[in-house]
Coordinates of C-alpha atoms and ligand atoms in Angstrom, one line a residue:
X1 CA 0.1 -0.1 -0.1
X2 CA 2.8 2.3 1.1
X3 CA 4.7 1.7 -2.2
X4 CA 1.4 2.2 -4.2
X5 CA 1.1 5.5 -2.5
X6 CA 4.4 6.5 -3.4
X7 CA 4.2 5.7 -7.1
X8 CA 0.9 7.7 -7.4
X9 CA 3.1 10.7 -5.4
X10 CA 5.9 10.1 -8.0
X11 CA 3.4 10.4 -11.1
X12 CA 2.6 13.5 -9.9
X13 CA 6.0 14.8 -9.4
X14 CA 6.8 13.6 -12.8
X15 CA 9.5 11.2 -11.6
X16 CA 8.9 8.6 -14.3
X17 CA 11.1 8.6 -17.7
X18 CA 11.7 5.9 -20.2
X19 CA 14.6 4.2 -21.6
X20 CA 15.1 3.1 -25.3
X21 CA 16.4 -0.4 -26.0
X22 CA 17.4 -0.8 -29.7
X23 CA 16.0 -3.7 -31.9
X24 CA 18.6 -4.8 -34.6
X25 CA 18.7 -6.5 -37.9
X26 CA 20.5 -9.8 -37.3
X27 CA 22.5 -9.7 -40.7
X28 CA 23.7 -6.0 -40.7
X29 CA 23.7 -5.1 -36.9
X30 CA 21.6 -1.9 -37.8
X31 CA 19.2 -0.5 -35.8
X32 CA 15.6 -1.0 -37.1
X33 CA 13.5 0.3 -34.2
X34 CA 13.5 0.5 -30.3
X35 CA 11.4 -0.3 -27.2
X36 CA 10.6 2.3 -24.6
X37 CA 11.0 0.8 -21.2
X38 CA 9.7 2.9 -18.2
X39 CA 12.1 3.9 -15.2
X40 CA 11.4 5.5 -12.0
X41 CA 13.9 8.1 -11.2
X42 CA 13.6 7.9 -7.3
X43 CA 14.7 11.1 -5.4
X44 CA 16.6 9.1 -3.0
X45 CA 16.7 5.6 -4.2
X46 CA 17.9 6.5 -7.9
X47 CA 16.8 4.5 -10.7
X48 CA 14.0 1.9 -10.0
X49 CA 13.4 -0.8 -12.6
X50 CA 9.7 -1.6 -13.6
X51 CA 9.8 -5.1 -12.3
X52 CA 9.2 -3.4 -8.8
X53 CA 6.3 -1.3 -9.5
X54 CA 4.6 -2.3 -12.9
X55 CA 3.2 -5.6 -11.6
X56 CA 2.0 -3.9 -8.4
X57 CA 0.3 -1.0 -10.6
X58 CA -1.4 -3.7 -12.8
X59 CA -2.7 -5.5 -9.7
X60 CA -4.3 -2.2 -8.5
X61 CA -5.7 -1.5 -11.8
X62 CA -3.7 1.6 -12.2
X63 CA -1.2 0.9 -14.7
X64 CA -2.9 3.1 -17.3
X65 CA -2.2 6.2 -15.2
X66 CA 1.7 5.5 -15.5
X67 CA 1.2 4.4 -19.0
X68 CA -0.3 7.5 -20.4
X69 CA 2.5 9.5 -19.1
X70 CA 5.0 7.1 -20.7
X71 CA 3.5 6.9 -23.9
X72 CA 3.0 10.8 -23.9
X73 CA 6.9 11.2 -23.1
X74 CA 7.7 8.8 -26.0
X75 CA 5.5 11.0 -28.3
X76 CA 6.9 14.2 -26.8
X77 CA 10.6 13.1 -27.4
X78 CA 9.6 11.9 -30.8
X79 CA 8.2 15.4 -31.8
X80 CA 11.3 17.1 -30.3
X81 CA 13.7 14.8 -32.2
X82 CA 11.7 15.4 -35.6
X83 CA 11.8 19.1 -34.9
X84 CA 15.7 19.0 -34.7
X85 CA 15.9 17.8 -38.3
X86 CA 16.3 13.9 -37.6
X87 CA 14.3 10.8 -39.0
X88 CA 13.2 8.5 -36.0
X89 CA 13.2 4.9 -36.1
X90 CA 9.9 3.3 -34.9
X91 CA 9.5 3.1 -31.0
X92 CA 7.3 0.4 -29.4
X93 CA 5.5 1.1 -26.3
X94 CA 4.2 -1.5 -23.6
X95 CA 0.6 -2.0 -23.2
X96 CA -0.7 -4.2 -20.3
X97 CA -4.0 -6.2 -20.2
X98 CA -5.2 -3.8 -17.7
X99 CA -4.6 -0.8 -19.9
X100 CA -7.0 -2.4 -22.5
X101 CA -9.7 -3.1 -19.7
X102 CA -9.4 0.4 -18.0
X103 CA -9.2 2.7 -21.0
X104 CA -9.8 3.2 -24.7
X105 CA -6.1 2.5 -25.7
X106 CA -6.7 3.0 -29.6
X107 CA -8.4 6.4 -29.0
X108 CA -5.8 7.6 -26.4
X109 CA -2.8 6.7 -28.9
X110 CA -4.7 8.3 -31.7
X111 CA -5.1 11.6 -29.7
X112 CA -1.5 11.6 -28.9
X113 CA -0.4 11.3 -32.6
X114 CA -2.8 14.2 -33.4
X115 CA -1.5 16.4 -30.4
X116 CA 2.2 15.8 -31.5
X117 CA 1.4 15.7 -35.2
X118 CA 3.1 12.3 -35.6
X119 CA 2.7 9.6 -38.3
X120 CA 1.4 6.2 -36.8
X121 CA 4.0 4.2 -38.3
X122 CA 6.5 5.6 -35.9
X123 CA 4.5 4.0 -32.9
X124 CA 4.5 0.0 -32.3
X125 CA 2.1 -1.4 -29.7
X126 CA 3.6 -4.2 -27.6
X127 CA 0.7 -6.1 -26.1
X128 CA 1.7 -8.9 -23.8
X129 CA 0.9 -12.5 -24.7
X130 CA -1.3 -13.0 -21.3
X131 CA -3.3 -10.0 -22.6
X132 CA -4.0 -11.7 -26.0
X133 CA -4.8 -15.1 -24.1
X134 CA -7.2 -13.7 -21.7
X135 CA -8.9 -10.8 -23.0
X136 CA -11.9 -11.9 -25.3
X137 CA -12.3 -8.3 -27.0
X138 CA -8.5 -8.3 -27.7
X139 CA -9.1 -8.8 -31.3
X140 CA -11.3 -5.8 -31.7
X141 CA -8.5 -3.6 -29.9
X142 CA -5.9 -5.1 -32.1
X143 CA -8.1 -4.4 -35.2
X144 CA -8.6 -0.8 -34.0
X145 CA -4.8 -0.2 -33.5
X146 CA -4.1 -1.6 -37.0
X147 CA -6.8 0.5 -38.6
X148 CA -5.1 3.7 -37.0
X149 CA -2.1 2.6 -38.5
X150 CA 0.0 1.1 -35.5
X151 CA 2.0 -1.8 -35.9
X152 CA 0.9 -4.5 -33.2
X153 CA 3.2 -6.7 -31.8
X154 CA 2.7 -9.7 -29.4
X155 CA 5.2 -9.5 -26.5
X156 CA 6.8 -12.3 -24.5
X157 CA 5.3 -15.0 -26.7
X158 CA 6.2 -18.4 -25.5
X159 CA 6.2 -17.5 -21.9
X160 CA 3.4 -19.5 -20.9
X161 CA 0.0 -18.9 -21.9
X162 CA 0.6 -18.8 -25.8
X163 CA -0.2 -21.7 -28.2
X164 CA 1.0 -21.7 -31.8
X165 CA -3.0 -21.8 -32.4
X166 CA -3.2 -18.3 -30.9
X167 CA -1.3 -17.0 -34.0
X168 CA -4.0 -18.1 -36.4
X169 CA -7.0 -16.5 -34.3
X170 CA -5.0 -13.1 -33.2
X171 CA -3.9 -11.0 -36.0
X172 CA -0.7 -9.5 -34.7
X173 CA 1.8 -8.1 -37.1
X174 CA 5.2 -8.9 -35.3
X175 CA 5.8 -11.6 -32.7
X176 CA 8.4 -10.9 -29.8
X177 CA 9.9 -14.0 -28.2
X178 CA 12.0 -13.7 -25.1
X179 CA 14.6 -16.4 -25.0
X180 CA 15.0 -16.2 -21.4
X181 CA 11.6 -18.0 -21.0
X182 CA 12.9 -20.9 -22.9
X183 CA 15.7 -21.6 -20.4
X184 CA 18.3 -21.7 -23.2
X185 CA 20.9 -20.8 -20.8
X186 CA 20.7 -24.2 -18.9
X187 CA 22.7 -26.6 -20.4
X188 CA 20.4 -29.6 -19.9
X189 CA 17.4 -27.7 -21.2
X190 CA 19.1 -25.9 -24.1
X191 CA 18.2 -28.4 -26.9
X192 CA 14.7 -28.5 -25.8
X193 CA 14.5 -24.6 -25.8
X194 CA 16.2 -24.4 -29.0
X195 CA 13.8 -26.8 -30.7
X196 CA 10.8 -24.8 -29.3
X197 CA 12.2 -21.4 -30.6
X198 CA 12.9 -23.0 -33.9
X199 CA 9.2 -24.3 -34.3
X200 CA 7.9 -20.9 -33.4
X201 CA 10.3 -19.0 -35.9
X202 CA 9.4 -21.5 -38.6
X203 CA 5.6 -21.3 -38.1
X204 CA 5.9 -17.4 -38.1
X205 CA 7.7 -17.6 -41.3
X206 CA 5.1 -19.6 -43.1
X207 CA 2.6 -17.1 -41.7
X208 CA 4.6 -14.2 -43.1
X209 CA 5.0 -12.7 -39.6
X210 CA 8.5 -11.0 -38.9
X211 CA 9.8 -12.3 -35.3
X212 CA 12.1 -10.3 -32.9
X213 CA 13.7 -12.3 -30.2
X214 CA 14.5 -10.6 -26.9
X215 CA 17.0 -11.4 -24.3
X216 CA 19.9 -12.3 -26.6
X217 CA 22.9 -11.7 -24.7
X218 CA 26.0 -13.6 -26.2
X219 CA 27.4 -14.1 -29.9
X220 CA 26.5 -17.7 -29.9
X221 CA 22.9 -17.3 -29.2
X222 CA 22.7 -14.6 -31.9
X223 CA 24.6 -17.2 -34.2
X224 CA 22.0 -19.9 -33.2
X225 CA 19.3 -17.6 -34.2
X226 CA 20.7 -16.6 -37.6
X227 CA 20.9 -20.1 -38.5
X228 CA 17.5 -20.5 -37.6
X229 CA 16.3 -17.9 -39.9
X230 CA 15.4 -15.1 -37.4
X231 CA 15.9 -11.7 -38.7
X232 CA 15.6 -9.4 -35.7
X233 CA 17.1 -9.4 -32.2
X234 CA 17.0 -7.1 -29.1
X235 CA 19.3 -7.7 -26.1
X236 CA 22.3 -6.9 -24.1
X237 CA 24.2 -8.3 -26.9
X238 CA 23.7 -5.5 -29.0
X239 CA 22.5 -2.8 -26.5
X240 CA 21.2 -2.5 -23.1
X241 CA 18.3 -0.1 -22.6
X242 CA 19.8 3.2 -23.0
X243 CA 19.0 6.7 -21.2
X244 CA 17.5 8.9 -23.9
X245 CA 20.6 11.1 -24.4
X246 CA 22.8 8.0 -25.1
X247 CA 19.9 6.7 -27.6
X248 CA 20.1 10.1 -29.3
X249 CA 23.6 9.8 -29.8
X250 CA 23.2 6.5 -31.5
X251 CA 20.6 7.8 -33.5
X252 CA 22.7 10.6 -34.8
X253 CA 24.8 8.4 -36.7
X254 CA 22.3 7.5 -39.5
X255 CA 24.9 4.7 -40.9
X256 CA 24.0 2.5 -38.1
X257 CA 20.1 2.8 -38.7
X258 CA 17.9 1.0 -41.0
X259 CA 14.5 2.8 -41.9
X260 CA 13.0 -0.1 -43.7
X261 CA 10.8 -1.4 -40.9
X262 CA 10.5 -4.9 -39.7
X263 CA 9.3 -7.6 -42.6
X264 CA 9.8 -11.1 -43.5
X265 CA 12.5 -11.0 -46.0
X266 CA 11.6 -12.0 -49.4
X267 CA 14.9 -13.8 -50.4
X268 CA 15.1 -16.3 -47.7
X269 CA 18.1 -18.0 -46.5
X270 CA 17.8 -21.8 -47.0
X271 CA 15.4 -23.6 -44.6
X272 CA 15.4 -27.4 -45.1
X273 CA 12.7 -27.9 -42.7
X274 CA 10.2 -26.0 -44.7
X275 CA 11.3 -28.0 -48.1
X276 CA 10.7 -31.2 -46.1
X277 CA 7.4 -30.2 -44.3
X278 CA 6.0 -29.1 -47.7
X279 CA 7.1 -32.7 -49.0
X280 CA 9.1 -31.4 -51.7
X281 CA 11.6 -33.8 -51.1
X282 CA 11.2 -37.4 -51.0
X283 CA 13.5 -39.8 -48.8
X284 CA 15.4 -40.6 -52.0
X285 CA 16.1 -36.8 -52.7
X286 CA 17.2 -36.3 -49.2
X287 CA 19.6 -39.2 -49.3
X288 CA 21.1 -38.2 -52.6
X289 CA 21.4 -34.7 -51.4
X290 CA 23.0 -36.0 -48.1
X291 CA 25.2 -38.8 -49.8
X292 CA 26.6 -41.6 -47.2
X293 CA 24.9 -40.7 -43.7
X294 CA 24.7 -42.5 -40.6
X295 CA 23.1 -41.9 -36.9
X296 CA 25.8 -42.9 -34.3
X297 CA 25.2 -43.8 -30.7
X298 CA 28.2 -42.9 -28.4
X299 CA 28.3 -44.0 -25.0
X300 CA 30.9 -45.2 -22.4
X301 CA 33.5 -45.1 -24.9
X302 CA 31.7 -47.4 -27.4
X303 CA 30.6 -46.3 -30.6
X304 CA 27.6 -47.9 -32.4
X305 CA 25.9 -47.3 -35.8
X306 CA 22.1 -47.3 -35.4
X307 CA 20.9 -46.1 -38.5
X308 CA 22.6 -45.9 -41.9
X309 CA 21.0 -44.8 -45.5
X310 CA 21.8 -47.0 -48.5
X311 CA 24.6 -44.5 -49.7
X312 CA 26.5 -45.4 -46.5
X313 CA 26.3 -49.4 -47.4
X314 CA 27.8 -48.3 -50.8
X315 CA 30.7 -46.4 -49.3
X316 CA 31.3 -49.3 -46.7
X317 CA 31.4 -51.7 -49.5
X318 CA 28.7 -53.7 -47.6
X319 CA 25.6 -55.7 -48.9
X320 CA 22.3 -53.8 -48.1
X321 CA 20.8 -57.0 -46.8
X322 CA 23.9 -58.2 -44.9
X323 CA 23.7 -56.2 -41.8
X324 CA 24.5 -58.9 -39.2
X325 CA 26.5 -57.2 -36.5
X326 CA 26.5 -54.0 -38.6
X327 CA 26.5 -51.8 -35.5
X328 CA 30.1 -53.0 -34.5
X329 CA 31.6 -53.7 -37.7
X330 CA 31.2 -50.2 -39.0
X331 CA 33.4 -48.9 -36.0
X332 CA 35.9 -51.9 -36.2
X333 CA 36.5 -51.2 -39.7
X334 CA 37.9 -47.7 -38.8
X335 CA 41.8 -47.9 -39.2
X336 CA 43.3 -48.5 -35.4
X337 CA 45.2 -45.1 -35.6
X338 CA 42.4 -43.3 -36.6
X339 CA 40.0 -44.4 -33.7
X340 CA 41.2 -41.7 -31.0
X341 CA 40.7 -39.1 -33.9
X342 CA 37.2 -40.2 -34.4
X343 CA 36.6 -40.1 -30.7
X344 CA 38.0 -36.8 -30.5
X345 CA 35.7 -35.6 -33.4
X346 CA 32.7 -36.9 -31.6
X347 CA 33.7 -34.9 -28.4
X348 CA 34.4 -31.7 -30.2
X349 CA 31.0 -32.0 -32.1
X350 CA 29.2 -32.2 -28.6
X351 CA 31.1 -29.2 -27.8
X352 CA 30.5 -27.1 -30.7
X353 CA 26.9 -27.2 -31.4
X354 CA 25.3 -26.6 -33.9
X355 CA 28.5 -26.1 -36.3
X356 CA 29.7 -29.9 -35.7
X357 CA 33.2 -31.3 -36.2
X358 CA 35.0 -32.3 -39.4
X359 CA 37.9 -34.5 -40.0
X360 CA 39.3 -37.2 -42.2
X361 CA 39.9 -40.9 -41.3
X362 CA 40.9 -44.1 -42.8
X363 CA 38.4 -46.8 -43.5
X364 CA 39.1 -50.4 -44.2
X365 CA 36.7 -52.2 -46.7
X366 CA 35.8 -55.7 -46.2
X367 CA 38.1 -56.2 -49.3
X368 CA 41.0 -54.9 -47.6
X369 CA 40.9 -51.6 -49.6
X370 CA 41.5 -48.6 -47.7
X371 CA 39.6 -45.3 -48.1
X372 CA 40.1 -41.9 -47.0
X373 CA 36.8 -40.7 -45.6
X374 CA 35.9 -37.2 -44.8
X375 CA 33.3 -37.1 -41.9
X376 CA 31.3 -34.3 -40.6
X377 CA 29.7 -34.9 -37.1
X378 CA 26.7 -33.1 -35.7
X379 CA 25.4 -33.9 -32.1
X380 CA 21.6 -34.5 -32.0
X381 CA 20.5 -35.5 -28.5
X382 CA 21.5 -37.1 -25.4
X383 CA 19.5 -39.7 -23.6
X384 CA 20.9 -40.9 -20.2
X385 CA 24.5 -41.8 -20.9
X386 CA 24.0 -42.1 -24.6
X387 CA 25.0 -39.1 -27.0
X388 CA 23.3 -39.4 -30.5
X389 CA 25.2 -38.1 -33.4
X390 CA 24.5 -37.5 -37.2
X391 CA 27.5 -38.3 -39.2
X392 CA 27.8 -37.3 -43.0
X393 CA 30.7 -39.0 -45.0
X394 CA 32.5 -38.8 -48.1
X395 CA 34.9 -40.7 -49.7
X396 CA 37.8 -38.5 -50.5
X397 CA 40.4 -41.1 -51.6
X398 CA 40.9 -39.8 -55.1
X399 CA 41.6 -36.5 -53.9
X400 CA 44.2 -37.9 -51.5
X401 CA 45.5 -40.2 -54.3
X402 CA 45.8 -37.0 -56.6
X403 CA 48.1 -35.1 -54.1
X404 CA 50.2 -38.3 -53.4
X405 CA 51.0 -38.6 -57.3
X406 CA 51.7 -35.1 -57.4
X407 CA 53.9 -35.1 -54.2
X408 CA 55.4 -38.3 -55.2
X409 CA 55.9 -37.6 -58.8
X410 CA 59.3 -39.2 -59.6
X411 CA 61.8 -37.0 -61.7
X412 CA 64.7 -38.1 -63.8
X413 CA 67.4 -38.4 -61.0
X414 CA 65.1 -38.6 -58.1
X415 CA 63.6 -42.1 -57.6
X416 CA 60.4 -43.1 -55.8
X417 CA 62.5 -44.0 -52.6
X418 CA 63.8 -40.5 -52.4
X419 CA 60.4 -39.3 -52.7
X420 CA 58.9 -41.4 -50.0
X421 CA 61.8 -40.3 -47.8
X422 CA 61.0 -36.7 -48.4
X423 CA 57.4 -37.3 -47.4
X424 CA 58.3 -39.1 -44.4
X425 CA 60.3 -36.2 -43.4
X426 CA 58.7 -33.3 -44.6
X427 CA 55.2 -34.5 -45.4
X428 CA 53.5 -33.4 -42.1
X429 CA 55.9 -30.6 -41.2
X430 CA 53.6 -27.6 -39.9
X431 CA 55.0 -25.0 -42.5
X432 CA 54.9 -25.3 -46.2
X433 CA 57.8 -27.3 -47.9
X434 CA 58.7 -27.8 -51.4
X435 CA 61.3 -29.0 -53.6
X436 CA 62.4 -27.2 -56.9
X437 CA 64.8 -28.7 -59.5
X438 CA 66.7 -25.9 -61.6
X439 CA 67.6 -26.9 -65.1
X440 CA 70.5 -25.2 -66.8
X441 CA 71.1 -24.8 -70.4
X442 CA 74.4 -25.9 -72.1
X443 CA 76.2 -22.6 -71.2
X444 CA 75.5 -23.4 -67.5
X445 CA 72.8 -20.8 -67.2
X446 CA 69.4 -21.3 -65.3
X447 CA 66.9 -22.1 -67.8
X448 CA 63.8 -23.4 -66.2
X449 CA 62.6 -24.6 -62.8
X450 CA 60.5 -27.8 -62.0
X451 CA 58.5 -28.1 -58.7
X452 CA 59.2 -32.0 -57.7
X453 CA 57.8 -32.2 -54.2
X454 CA 55.3 -30.3 -52.0
X455 CA 54.0 -31.2 -48.6
X456 CA 50.5 -31.2 -47.3
X457 CA 50.7 -27.9 -45.7
X458 CA 52.2 -26.2 -48.9
X459 CA 49.0 -27.9 -50.5
X460 CA 46.7 -26.6 -48.0
X461 CA 48.3 -23.0 -48.4
X462 CA 48.7 -22.7 -52.2
X463 CA 46.7 -25.8 -53.6
X464 CA 48.1 -28.6 -55.2
X465 CA 48.1 -27.3 -59.0
X466 CA 51.7 -26.9 -60.0
X467 CA 50.6 -23.8 -62.2
X468 CA 49.3 -22.1 -59.1
X469 CA 52.6 -22.8 -57.2
X470 CA 54.7 -21.5 -59.9
X471 CA 52.7 -18.3 -60.2
X472 CA 52.8 -17.7 -56.4
X473 CA 56.7 -18.2 -56.6
X474 CA 57.1 -15.9 -59.3
X475 CA 54.8 -13.3 -57.6
X476 CA 57.0 -13.4 -54.6
X477 CA 59.8 -12.2 -56.8
X478 CA 58.2 -9.1 -57.8
X479 CA 56.4 -11.0 -60.8
X480 CA 60.0 -11.6 -62.4
X481 CA 60.4 -15.0 -63.6
X482 CA 63.9 -14.4 -64.3
X483 CA 64.8 -13.0 -61.0
X484 CA 63.1 -16.0 -59.4
X485 CA 65.2 -18.4 -61.5
X486 CA 68.3 -16.6 -60.6
X487 CA 67.6 -16.9 -56.9
X488 CA 66.8 -20.3 -57.1
X489 CA 70.0 -21.0 -58.9
X490 CA 71.9 -19.2 -56.2
X491 CA 70.4 -21.4 -53.7
X492 CA 70.5 -24.8 -55.8
X493 CA 74.1 -24.5 -56.9
X494 CA 75.9 -21.7 -55.1
X495 CA 74.4 -22.3 -51.5
X496 CA 72.7 -19.1 -50.8
X497 CA 69.8 -18.7 -48.3
X498 CA 67.4 -16.2 -49.6
X499 CA 64.1 -15.0 -48.0
X500 CA 61.2 -13.1 -49.8
X501 CA 57.7 -11.9 -48.7
X502 CA 54.5 -12.1 -50.7
X503 CA 50.8 -11.6 -50.4
X504 CA 48.6 -14.3 -51.7
X505 CA 46.1 -12.8 -54.4
X506 CA 43.8 -15.8 -53.7
X507 CA 43.8 -15.9 -49.9
X508 CA 45.2 -12.4 -49.1
X509 CA 47.5 -14.2 -46.6
X510 CA 51.0 -12.7 -46.3
X511 CA 53.7 -15.3 -46.9
X512 CA 57.5 -15.7 -46.1
X513 CA 59.2 -17.8 -48.7
X514 CA 62.9 -19.0 -48.0
X515 CA 65.2 -20.8 -50.5
X516 CA 68.0 -23.0 -49.4
X517 CA 70.1 -25.7 -51.1
X518 CA 68.7 -29.1 -50.7
X519 CA 71.4 -30.7 -52.8
X520 CA 73.4 -29.9 -56.1
X521 CA 70.6 -28.5 -58.5
X522 CA 67.8 -28.5 -56.0
X523 CA 66.5 -25.7 -53.9
X524 CA 64.2 -26.5 -50.9
X525 CA 61.5 -24.0 -50.3
X526 CA 60.1 -23.2 -46.8
X527 CA 56.7 -21.4 -46.9
X528 CA 55.3 -19.7 -43.7
X529 CA 52.2 -18.0 -43.1
X530 CA 53.1 -14.5 -41.8
X531 CA 49.5 -13.1 -41.6
X532 CA 49.5 -13.0 -37.9
X533 CA 52.9 -11.5 -37.5
X534 CA 52.0 -8.9 -40.0
X535 CA 48.8 -7.9 -38.0
X536 CA 50.9 -7.9 -34.9
X537 CA 53.3 -5.6 -36.3
X538 CA 50.8 -3.2 -37.6
X539 CA 49.1 -3.3 -34.3
X540 CA 52.2 -2.6 -32.3
X541 CA 53.5 0.0 -34.7
X542 CA 50.2 1.9 -34.3
X543 CA 49.9 1.7 -30.6
X544 CA 53.4 2.8 -29.8
X545 CA 53.3 5.8 -32.0
X546 CA 55.3 8.2 -31.7
X547 CA 57.9 6.7 -29.2
X548 CA 57.9 3.3 -30.9
X549 CA 58.6 5.0 -34.5
X550 CA 61.4 7.0 -32.9
X551 CA 63.0 4.0 -31.6
X552 CA 62.4 2.0 -34.6
X553 CA 64.1 4.5 -36.7
X554 CA 67.2 5.2 -34.6
X555 CA 69.5 3.0 -36.6
X556 CA 73.1 4.0 -37.5
X557 CA 72.5 4.9 -41.1
X558 CA 69.4 6.6 -40.2
X559 CA 67.2 4.1 -42.2
X560 CA 64.4 2.6 -40.5
X561 CA 65.1 -0.7 -39.0
X562 CA 61.5 -2.2 -39.0
X563 CA 60.7 -2.5 -42.6
X564 CA 57.1 -2.9 -43.8
X565 CA 56.7 -6.2 -45.7
X566 CA 56.3 -5.7 -49.6
Ligands
LIG1 P1 9.5 -6.6 -21.8 O1 8.4 -5.4 -22.4 O2 9.4 -7.9 -22.3 O3 10.7 -5.8 -21.9 C1 12.0 -6.4 -22.0 C2 12.7 -6.4 -20.8 O4 13.9 -7.3 -20.9 C3 13.3 -5.3 -20.1 O5 13.2 -5.2 -18.8 C4 14.6 -5.1 -20.8 O6 15.5 -4.3 -20.0 C5 15.1 -6.6 -20.6 N1 16.1 -7.1 -21.2 C6 16.1 -7.0 -22.5 N2 17.4 -7.6 -23.2 C7 17.9 -8.2 -22.2 C8 18.9 -9.1 -22.3 O7 19.6 -9.4 -23.2 N3 19.1 -9.7 -20.9 C9 18.2 -9.3 -19.7 N4 18.7 -10.1 -18.8 N5 17.2 -8.6 -19.8 C10 17.3 -8.0 -21.2 P2 12.7 -4.0 -18.0 O8 13.0 -2.9 -18.5 O9 13.0 -4.6 -16.6 O10 11.2 -4.1 -18.1 C11 10.4 -5.3 -17.6 C12 9.1 -5.4 -18.0 O11 8.3 -4.4 -17.3 C13 8.9 -5.3 -19.5 O12 9.2 -6.5 -20.0 C14 7.5 -5.0 -19.6 O13 6.6 -5.8 -19.4 C15 7.3 -4.0 -18.2 N6 7.5 -2.6 -18.7 C16 8.4 -1.7 -19.0 N7 8.2 -0.7 -19.3 C17 6.8 -0.5 -19.4 C18 5.9 0.3 -19.6 O14 6.1 1.5 -20.0 N8 4.5 0.3 -19.4 C19 4.1 -1.1 -19.1 N9 2.9 -1.4 -19.1 N10 5.0 -2.1 -18.9 C20 6.3 -1.8 -19.0
LIG2 MG1 7.9 -5.3 -24.2
LIG3 MG1 9.2 -8.8 -23.9

């Protein structure tokens, strides 16, 4: 009672104000609108949050007294912002169930628009889900608000009362879902929460209703929402509710705003669920698209296959009808050395949801042939001690073989044995390694070079095409083939150690290339990715200005001792 009296006094003393929390487009991060949130600026206690007094006023049937003040403040501010020559983004106001019972909300809001000469498109009405669920004449209020030009949003959808059926019977323009109600933060409940969220978003999309997800606090949550096809978010991850001066600062940077309003985007990202729900895909089509795939059950260090598609049988070289003991067979056929790798992939797929984990393993077919198989693993769910995963596989043996033939291409005076030795020593080095043979003409001048070996890292950095490799090597020497040949000659025949830098036009990475003699006529080439070093140097050069620059330039001949990479 005492608090209620204080609130009523505070209304008289004009102690209520509002903060604005921006709503953002998930793909651009731009601000598409904001929500006004009341705050009590108490003389002694400072800022008081609405959870302390809004429910109390609602119970006392007096919330409309506060809301009328808040809504008017929003309109007054909007007018002043426009009078200062700015374009506003739409602001939503909160409407309680009790507001709808105790006053004519559409009429009051229309009178405010008139008083402050504002177009209705700048105000959005947020009505809580409970009001939608409990009020019989809610449709009439929504209808009148929409006819007056306001956008109507259902707030806190999914918080308890709502059913998806409600969406059909209550014609709102936008849905707001609060993630926090779905307990997505609780590790154990996460999958369930995400499932609910995804169904709501899918359903809303099919009905053409835009969705704003509230309470988004982390990049991880934002990424999950993006992958579900959600377009708008509101939450601490982007902005907390801002005092109006700070909100104005944000609004004055028009590059951060998006005036296109909320909509269900026409060009949709790809949503498999919709295609399946609409039965555009048959099982056969899905299986062809997926390729070999299986469901694995991992428990207490065991791995069992519980479901496979036909493509999986083909890959594994098994007969579709011969699935006796299949569960264990498929695991046992993974090469011994690769089993820890596979277990590691399952563990990291569990950690990294929903992205999954990826890697390559050897698989021994019943006929003894060894396949290189690329596996992509996604965690599905957990039941007691069992973790269930979806695994997509592809046979990459031909690709690996192509690499080996390139890597182990025997040249005139270098036998296969030597090549295998190279692979053994340099194959898995963590930097790029290549071997170049320099051919001389009759007068003993360098004539051409031939790449005779590259290791795995070199292939990863530059590709396995000899032409690309040659191009990159030439580019490192200022696009001068002759110069490169000369340097390679210096290394291969004279024993010089030469280092150059280049930036890959394909990946944009900075590479360091060092040539040294491998044997008479052969230059070994070490390639290192220096991108991180380059970034580090730039960052440190920028932050120690001007002291760093003075120190760096204080060499004896007066030239700068830290040189930028070409
Ligand atoms: P609401 O309308 O659902 O507003 C969202 C609430 O979530 C706000 O709390 C906001 O500060 C908070 N929020 C937003 N993003 C995050 C986040 O990422 N993490 C967390 N932890 N919280 C986040 P606030 O301002 O305390 O308001 C609470 C509720 O009070 C509102 O929920 C609304 O129902 C009511 N309310 C606020 N202003 C008004 C008003 O002017 N009139 C009426 N009738 N109710 C209001
Ligand atoms: Mg709200
Ligand atoms: Mg809400």
